[in-house]
Amino acid sequence: MNIKDIAKKCNLSVATISRVINNDPKVADSTRKKVLSVIDKYKFVPNITGRSLRTQKSNKILVLLPTMSNQFYSEIIQGIEETAEEKGYAILVAVTNLQEHQEIKYLHMLRMKHVDGCISLFNTIDAESISSLAKTYPFVQCCEPTMGADVSSVEINNRQAVYDVVNQFIQKGHKTIGMISGDYYKTSELGRETGYKEALRDNGLVFEKSLLVKNFYRYEDGAIGAKKIMAHNPKPTAIVCASDSLALGATSYLKSEGYTVGKDICVMGFDNTAITTYTSPTISSIGQPRYDLGKESFKLLYEKLENINSTNKKIILPYEIIHRESTGCSK
Amino acid sequence: MNIKDIAKKCNLSVATISRVINNDPKVADSTRKKVLSVIDKYKFVPNITGRSLRTQKSNKILVLLPTMSNQFYSEIIQGIEETAEEKGYAILVAVTNLQEHQEIKYLHMLRMKHVDGCISLFNTIDAESISSLAKTYPFVQCCEPTMGADVSSVEINNRQAVYDVVNQFIQKGHKTIGMISGDYYKTSELGRETGYKEALRDNGLVFEKSLLVKNFYRYEDGAIGAKKIMAHNPKPTAIVCASDSLALGATSYLKSEGYTVGKDICVMGFDNTAITTYTSPTISSIGQPRYDLGKESFKLLYEKLENINSTNKKIILPYEIIHRESTGCSK
DNA sequence: GTGAAAGCGCTAACAG
DNA sequence: CTGTTAGCGCTTTCAC
């Protein structure tokens, strides 16, 4: 059942059917009624591939995710989705699992015009490729802009967030502070680690390599990281983590070793995911405005969708530091 | 830059270019070489919309998710993705957020031939619509088959899983057992609740309405549920939950009320997500073979992709009951 | 207000 | 081995 069939049933041309489908005002009311009833009767749905081929647009955008196993992304996607829907765009999510060939495969959907634009939550390909991609296709990076790439992006000031936290710790009297970070989200990690180092430096403390451990973002990496950091002499009294999962893993390890987290040692998480209030101790965290991160990303993408030559923008959104039980202690 | 342009640059027909693109063996080696070098030079990428329109297939499948904020789905999707890739299919994920209009919107992608098939992790539309959809398009349900629908599906035996757990509790001497369930995944919930009721009945215990609370699957719903259940007289000594988030929320509430979970009261989760081993107490849980759930779903879908008239299959995969600290107690 | 016809980019049947 | 041709389903001039 295609447009031609409907045209036959109606004794009209395909052009008229097309006009009805697309709400063209210059079609007689009686004609429109007849066509709609036939469309309804046969449950006709216009073939979007034919339409895409003709109009050269799909009204779909791609959201590229590094992994699905991160609570953090869900609200960002909701922000994108709800903003996109207002403008008539559906969103499609693809997961790269951090594999470059997957990333390339899905980015081809842009070049192949199967989607009109892409919001990427993470990229492995180099800055130059990103820049050239963004020049030709509507493309926006969210949370993890590739360093040195000329592209629109939305993120928080990761450096400043950790700087503030470490600074607070030092004000409260902490002298030995560790950090557990990850090892693949290059941009945010560098920012967070830089904030850590700069806060130490600005307070006259020296950065020690053995107090900064980097690995993945699984709970167990938090535990492993905490173990390494606690082997340091003197023992740290505070640990900043690059995610809540790391903070939770660290807390779990510290408790098993007899420390009272929030009293003997402070632990700070990142992203303020729902879990933080349901553990004991509850986990302090740095919150990102997830919904708005998604929303602003789509708005930037929409500017590119309307005019690919519009200038690239870099948007920085505010973060918040939320103190819970895990940072109850001063030293 | 399209196939026609390439043909001109090569002084060949578009047909030959198409043959090269599609690895047709009956193309002279010298010709192939020339074409490939031109393709490379101009960075030509075949337009997949044109191809889809012509071949009537997209080599893409849709994975329909009720929500993104559930750790549980990530490994299922990986199972689907890796199996699909072997067969040359890319996967696209869409999130309905439990809204019917979203579900319908994305299912249209099937009818519009924008994807060749769909694996759905949850549906709100009725059994008849599902059956008729599955008759015409490759469609498989994973984890939550719609009751009464004629469709291929993969799941575990939810009823038996909870039956076993409750039975174990009773064998260990528990006499008052509560259950915290959810209120929208109709199929699995009904199965789990039925298992709970049947185990009670088969052991001569009576089911009491106030011991079964239903709500959403957020941590707070676990806390709220536990509060309600603990108001019962006599006090329950074990609670079965329909998810790990509920179990964690319940545990958090019980601890705040002074109970020692695993000693005063047992708590069982569901899905065996990573968090269960990083809380204290660690949470016992019923594990589903997530990767295989995804893998088998794609295999069923592939049978439909090859032959839409192949008979529908219902696959039941094994579960496992994993005891951790939260179920340490007998009564 | 409606229809005829061209064409989006591609593949495949057929001819040679 | 290569070219010619038709057509996938749709939108959009251009006529009338």
PDB file of N, CA and C in Angstrom, chain A residues 242-303:
ATOM      1  N   ALA A 242      36.045  10.747  40.364  1.00  0.00           N
ATOM      2  CA  ALA A 242      35.523  11.277  39.108  1.00  0.00           C
ATOM      3  C   ALA A 242      34.145  10.736  38.762  1.00  0.00           C
ATOM      4  N   SER A 243      33.567   9.908  39.640  1.00  0.00           N
ATOM      5  CA  SER A 243      32.193   9.437  39.438  1.00  0.00           C
ATOM      6  C   SER A 243      31.644   8.915  40.753  1.00  0.00           C
ATOM      7  N   ASP A 244      30.325   8.766  40.818  1.00  0.00           N
ATOM      8  CA  ASP A 244      29.716   8.228  42.030  1.00  0.00           C
ATOM      9  C   ASP A 244      30.029   6.741  42.197  1.00  0.00           C
ATOM     10  N   SER A 245      30.131   6.040  41.075  1.00  0.00           N
ATOM     11  CA  SER A 245      30.447   4.614  41.172  1.00  0.00           C
ATOM     12  C   SER A 245      31.819   4.427  41.809  1.00  0.00           C
ATOM     13  N   LEU A 246      32.769   5.261  41.422  1.00  0.00           N
ATOM     14  CA  LEU A 246      34.104   5.186  42.023  1.00  0.00           C
ATOM     15  C   LEU A 246      34.024   5.518  43.512  1.00  0.00           C
ATOM     16  N   ALA A 247      33.236   6.537  43.846  1.00  0.00           N
ATOM     17  CA  ALA A 247      33.112   6.947  45.239  1.00  0.00           C
ATOM     18  C   ALA A 247      32.499   5.823  46.077  1.00  0.00           C
ATOM     19  N   LEU A 248      31.516   5.159  45.488  1.00  0.00           N
ATOM     20  CA  LEU A 248      30.859   4.075  46.205  1.00  0.00           C
ATOM     21  C   LEU A 248      31.807   2.887  46.390  1.00  0.00           C
ATOM     22  N   GLY A 249      32.540   2.560  45.341  1.00  0.00           N
ATOM     23  CA  GLY A 249      33.512   1.473  45.436  1.00  0.00           C
ATOM     24  C   GLY A 249      34.571   1.789  46.477  1.00  0.00           C
ATOM     25  N   ALA A 250      35.019   3.034  46.470  1.00  0.00           N
ATOM     26  CA  ALA A 250      36.032   3.457  47.437  1.00  0.00           C
ATOM     27  C   ALA A 250      35.484   3.350  48.861  1.00  0.00           C
ATOM     28  N   THR A 251      34.267   3.855  49.036  1.00  0.00           N
ATOM     29  CA  THR A 251      33.628   3.821  50.352  1.00  0.00           C
ATOM     30  C   THR A 251      33.493   2.389  50.854  1.00  0.00           C
ATOM     31  N   SER A 252      33.055   1.533  49.952  1.00  0.00           N
ATOM     32  CA  SER A 252      32.872   0.123  50.301  1.00  0.00           C
ATOM     33  C   SER A 252      34.198  -0.484  50.787  1.00  0.00           C
ATOM     34  N   TYR A 253      35.272  -0.202  50.066  1.00  0.00           N
ATOM     35  CA  TYR A 253      36.591  -0.707  50.477  1.00  0.00           C
ATOM     36  C   TYR A 253      37.009  -0.132  51.834  1.00  0.00           C
ATOM     37  N   LEU A 254      36.853   1.184  51.975  1.00  0.00           N
ATOM     38  CA  LEU A 254      37.292   1.852  53.209  1.00  0.00           C
ATOM     39  C   LEU A 254      36.552   1.291  54.428  1.00  0.00           C
ATOM     40  N   LYS A 255      35.249   1.064  54.261  1.00  0.00           N
ATOM     41  CA  LYS A 255      34.464   0.499  55.360  1.00  0.00           C
ATOM     42  C   LYS A 255      34.982  -0.894  55.728  1.00  0.00           C
ATOM     43  N   SER A 256      35.285  -1.678  54.696  1.00  0.00           N
ATOM     44  CA  SER A 256      35.762  -3.049  54.956  1.00  0.00           C
ATOM     45  C   SER A 256      37.103  -3.038  55.676  1.00  0.00           C
ATOM     46  N   GLU A 257      37.824  -1.932  55.543  1.00  0.00           N
ATOM     47  CA  GLU A 257      39.119  -1.814  56.223  1.00  0.00           C
ATOM     48  C   GLU A 257      38.987  -1.164  57.601  1.00  0.00           C
ATOM     49  N   GLY A 258      37.751  -0.906  57.983  1.00  0.00           N
ATOM     50  CA  GLY A 258      37.532  -0.378  59.317  1.00  0.00           C
ATOM     51  C   GLY A 258      37.473   1.140  59.437  1.00  0.00           C
ATOM     52  N   TYR A 259      37.602   1.838  58.326  1.00  0.00           N
ATOM     53  CA  TYR A 259      37.487   3.299  58.375  1.00  0.00           C
ATOM     54  C   TYR A 259      36.016   3.699  58.467  1.00  0.00           C
ATOM     55  N   THR A 260      35.748   4.790  59.121  1.00  0.00           N
ATOM     56  CA  THR A 260      34.400   5.335  59.077  1.00  0.00           C
ATOM     57  C   THR A 260      34.401   6.502  58.099  1.00  0.00           C
ATOM     58  N   VAL A 261      33.781   6.259  56.957  1.00  0.00           N
ATOM     59  CA  VAL A 261      33.761   7.289  55.919  1.00  0.00           C
ATOM     60  C   VAL A 261      32.852   8.442  56.365  1.00  0.00           C
ATOM     61  N   GLY A 262      33.374   9.649  56.282  1.00  0.00           N
ATOM     62  CA  GLY A 262      32.642  10.822  56.750  1.00  0.00           C
ATOM     63  C   GLY A 262      33.184  11.265  58.112  1.00  0.00           C
ATOM     64  N   LYS A 263      34.017  10.382  58.698  1.00  0.00           N
ATOM     65  CA  LYS A 263      34.589  10.717  59.997  1.00  0.00           C
ATOM     66  C   LYS A 263      36.127  10.569  59.935  1.00  0.00           C
ATOM     67  N   ASP A 264      36.581   9.360  59.580  1.00  0.00           N
ATOM     68  CA  ASP A 264      38.024   9.146  59.438  1.00  0.00           C
ATOM     69  C   ASP A 264      38.525   9.724  58.121  1.00  0.00           C
ATOM     70  N   ILE A 265      37.662   9.647  57.140  1.00  0.00           N
ATOM     71  CA  ILE A 265      38.075  10.067  55.797  1.00  0.00           C
ATOM     72  C   ILE A 265      36.869  10.560  54.996  1.00  0.00           C
ATOM     73  N   CYS A 266      37.091  11.586  54.186  1.00  0.00           N
ATOM     74  CA  CYS A 266      36.011  12.133  53.367  1.00  0.00           C
ATOM     75  C   CYS A 266      36.074  11.567  51.952  1.00  0.00           C
ATOM     76  N   VAL A 267      34.924  11.330  51.360  1.00  0.00           N
ATOM     77  CA  VAL A 267      34.872  10.863  49.975  1.00  0.00           C
ATOM     78  C   VAL A 267      33.858  11.709  49.203  1.00  0.00           C
ATOM     79  N   MET A 268      34.297  12.210  48.060  1.00  0.00           N
ATOM     80  CA  MET A 268      33.425  13.023  47.207  1.00  0.00           C
ATOM     81  C   MET A 268      33.218  12.317  45.871  1.00  0.00           C
ATOM     82  N   GLY A 269      31.976  12.197  45.466  1.00  0.00           N
ATOM     83  CA  GLY A 269      31.662  11.571  44.180  1.00  0.00           C
ATOM     84  C   GLY A 269      31.486  12.603  43.082  1.00  0.00           C
ATOM     85  N   PHE A 270      30.973  12.181  41.939  1.00  0.00           N
ATOM     86  CA  PHE A 270      30.753  13.099  40.826  1.00  0.00           C
ATOM     87  C   PHE A 270      29.547  12.628  40.028  1.00  0.00           C
ATOM     88  N   ASP A 271      28.671  13.535  39.725  1.00  0.00           N
ATOM     89  CA  ASP A 271      27.477  13.361  38.880  1.00  0.00           C
ATOM     90  C   ASP A 271      26.171  13.344  39.661  1.00  0.00           C
ATOM     91  N   ASN A 272      26.267  13.158  40.983  1.00  0.00           N
ATOM     92  CA  ASN A 272      25.065  13.205  41.815  1.00  0.00           C
ATOM     93  C   ASN A 272      23.946  12.323  41.290  1.00  0.00           C
ATOM     94  N   THR A 273      24.261  11.064  41.036  1.00  0.00           N
ATOM     95  CA  THR A 273      23.251  10.098  40.590  1.00  0.00           C
ATOM     96  C   THR A 273      22.389   9.662  41.770  1.00  0.00           C
ATOM     97  N   ALA A 274      21.276   9.031  41.462  1.00  0.00           N
ATOM     98  CA  ALA A 274      20.270   8.710  42.477  1.00  0.00           C
ATOM     99  C   ALA A 274      20.817   7.858  43.626  1.00  0.00           C
ATOM    100  N   ILE A 275      21.757   7.005  43.328  1.00  0.00           N
ATOM    101  CA  ILE A 275      22.287   6.084  44.333  1.00  0.00           C
ATOM    102  C   ILE A 275      22.862   6.791  45.559  1.00  0.00           C
ATOM    103  N   THR A 276      23.381   8.005  45.350  1.00  0.00           N
ATOM    104  CA  THR A 276      24.132   8.682  46.422  1.00  0.00           C
ATOM    105  C   THR A 276      23.378   8.852  47.728  1.00  0.00           C
ATOM    106  N   THR A 277      22.048   8.902  47.663  1.00  0.00           N
ATOM    107  CA  THR A 277      21.285   9.105  48.895  1.00  0.00           C
ATOM    108  C   THR A 277      20.795   7.791  49.489  1.00  0.00           C
ATOM    109  N   TYR A 278      21.080   6.675  48.859  1.00  0.00           N
ATOM    110  CA  TYR A 278      20.597   5.392  49.357  1.00  0.00           C
ATOM    111  C   TYR A 278      21.699   4.464  49.829  1.00  0.00           C
ATOM    112  N   THR A 279      22.876   5.010  50.018  1.00  0.00           N
ATOM    113  CA  THR A 279      23.971   4.214  50.542  1.00  0.00           C
ATOM    114  C   THR A 279      24.228   4.716  51.959  1.00  0.00           C
ATOM    115  N   SER A 280      25.012   3.963  52.709  1.00  0.00           N
ATOM    116  CA  SER A 280      25.419   4.538  53.995  1.00  0.00           C
ATOM    117  C   SER A 280      26.929   4.424  54.116  1.00  0.00           C
ATOM    118  N   PRO A 281      27.619   5.510  54.321  1.00  0.00           N
ATOM    119  CA  PRO A 281      27.037   6.844  54.425  1.00  0.00           C
ATOM    120  C   PRO A 281      26.497   7.300  53.068  1.00  0.00           C
ATOM    121  N   THR A 282      25.614   8.297  53.094  1.00  0.00           N
ATOM    122  CA  THR A 282      25.185   8.895  51.828  1.00  0.00           C
ATOM    123  C   THR A 282      26.404   9.597  51.219  1.00  0.00           C
ATOM    124  N   ILE A 283      26.448   9.648  49.905  1.00  0.00           N
ATOM    125  CA  ILE A 283      27.651  10.124  49.206  1.00  0.00           C
ATOM    126  C   ILE A 283      27.534  11.578  48.746  1.00  0.00           C
ATOM    127  N   SER A 284      28.467  12.399  49.158  1.00  0.00           N
ATOM    128  CA  SER A 284      28.534  13.773  48.658  1.00  0.00           C
ATOM    129  C   SER A 284      28.924  13.727  47.187  1.00  0.00           C
ATOM    130  N   SER A 285      28.468  14.696  46.431  1.00  0.00           N
ATOM    131  CA  SER A 285      28.737  14.610  44.998  1.00  0.00           C
ATOM    132  C   SER A 285      28.682  15.967  44.312  1.00  0.00           C
ATOM    133  N   ILE A 286      29.304  16.027  43.147  1.00  0.00           N
ATOM    134  CA  ILE A 286      29.251  17.229  42.318  1.00  0.00           C
ATOM    135  C   ILE A 286      28.177  16.984  41.262  1.00  0.00           C
ATOM    136  N   GLY A 287      27.153  17.814  41.264  1.00  0.00           N
ATOM    137  CA  GLY A 287      26.037  17.581  40.364  1.00  0.00           C
ATOM    138  C   GLY A 287      26.133  18.350  39.067  1.00  0.00           C
ATOM    139  N   GLN A 288      25.833  17.679  37.967  1.00  0.00           N
ATOM    140  CA  GLN A 288      25.772  18.350  36.673  1.00  0.00           C
ATOM    141  C   GLN A 288      24.295  18.535  36.312  1.00  0.00           C
ATOM    142  N   PRO A 289      23.952  19.630  35.641  1.00  0.00           N
ATOM    143  CA  PRO A 289      22.551  19.860  35.246  1.00  0.00           C
ATOM    144  C   PRO A 289      22.222  18.995  34.036  1.00  0.00           C
ATOM    145  N   ARG A 290      21.968  17.719  34.308  1.00  0.00           N
ATOM    146  CA  ARG A 290      21.868  16.761  33.212  1.00  0.00           C
ATOM    147  C   ARG A 290      20.805  17.092  32.179  1.00  0.00           C
ATOM    148  N   TYR A 291      19.592  17.357  32.662  1.00  0.00           N
ATOM    149  CA  TYR A 291      18.511  17.648  31.715  1.00  0.00           C
ATOM    150  C   TYR A 291      18.883  18.833  30.818  1.00  0.00           C
ATOM    151  N   ASP A 292      19.399  19.891  31.421  1.00  0.00           N
ATOM    152  CA  ASP A 292      19.761  21.081  30.643  1.00  0.00           C
ATOM    153  C   ASP A 292      20.944  20.842  29.714  1.00  0.00           C
ATOM    154  N   LEU A 293      21.832  19.997  30.131  1.00  0.00           N
ATOM    155  CA  LEU A 293      22.959  19.636  29.260  1.00  0.00           C
ATOM    156  C   LEU A 293      22.390  19.074  27.948  1.00  0.00           C
ATOM    157  N   GLY A 294      21.396  18.198  28.082  1.00  0.00           N
ATOM    158  CA  GLY A 294      20.760  17.621  26.898  1.00  0.00           C
ATOM    159  C   GLY A 294      19.982  18.661  26.114  1.00  0.00           C
ATOM    160  N   LYS A 295      19.221  19.436  26.830  1.00  0.00           N
ATOM    161  CA  LYS A 295      18.389  20.451  26.201  1.00  0.00           C
ATOM    162  C   LYS A 295      19.226  21.460  25.415  1.00  0.00           C
ATOM    163  N   GLU A 296      20.260  21.981  26.045  1.00  0.00           N
ATOM    164  CA  GLU A 296      21.113  22.966  25.372  1.00  0.00           C
ATOM    165  C   GLU A 296      21.844  22.339  24.182  1.00  0.00           C
ATOM    166  N   SER A 297      22.201  21.086  24.307  1.00  0.00           N
ATOM    167  CA  SER A 297      22.856  20.401  23.188  1.00  0.00           C
ATOM    168  C   SER A 297      21.947  20.400  21.973  1.00  0.00           C
ATOM    169  N   PHE A 298      20.680  20.046  22.221  1.00  0.00           N
ATOM    170  CA  PHE A 298      19.784  20.026  21.062  1.00  0.00           C
ATOM    171  C   PHE A 298      19.602  21.417  20.476  1.00  0.00           C
ATOM    172  N   LYS A 299      19.507  22.423  21.355  1.00  0.00           N
ATOM    173  CA  LYS A 299      19.338  23.785  20.838  1.00  0.00           C
ATOM    174  C   LYS A 299      20.516  24.167  19.937  1.00  0.00           C
ATOM    175  N   LEU A 300      21.722  23.807  20.352  1.00  0.00           N
ATOM    176  CA  LEU A 300      22.888  24.094  19.512  1.00  0.00           C
ATOM    177  C   LEU A 300      22.796  23.320  18.199  1.00  0.00           C
ATOM    178  N   LEU A 301      22.367  22.070  18.320  1.00  0.00           N
ATOM    179  CA  LEU A 301      22.252  21.263  17.107  1.00  0.00           C
ATOM    180  C   LEU A 301      21.229  21.883  16.167  1.00  0.00           C
ATOM    181  N   TYR A 302      20.145  22.355  16.745  1.00  0.00           N
ATOM    182  CA  TYR A 302      19.076  22.934  15.926  1.00  0.00           C
ATOM    183  C   TYR A 302      19.579  24.147  15.134  1.00  0.00           C
ATOM    184  N   GLU A 303      20.451  24.933  15.753  1.00  0.00           N
ATOM    185  CA  GLU A 303      21.032  26.069  15.028  1.00  0.00           C
ATOM    186  C   GLU A 303      21.794  25.579  13.793  1.00  0.00           C
TER     187      GLU A 303
END
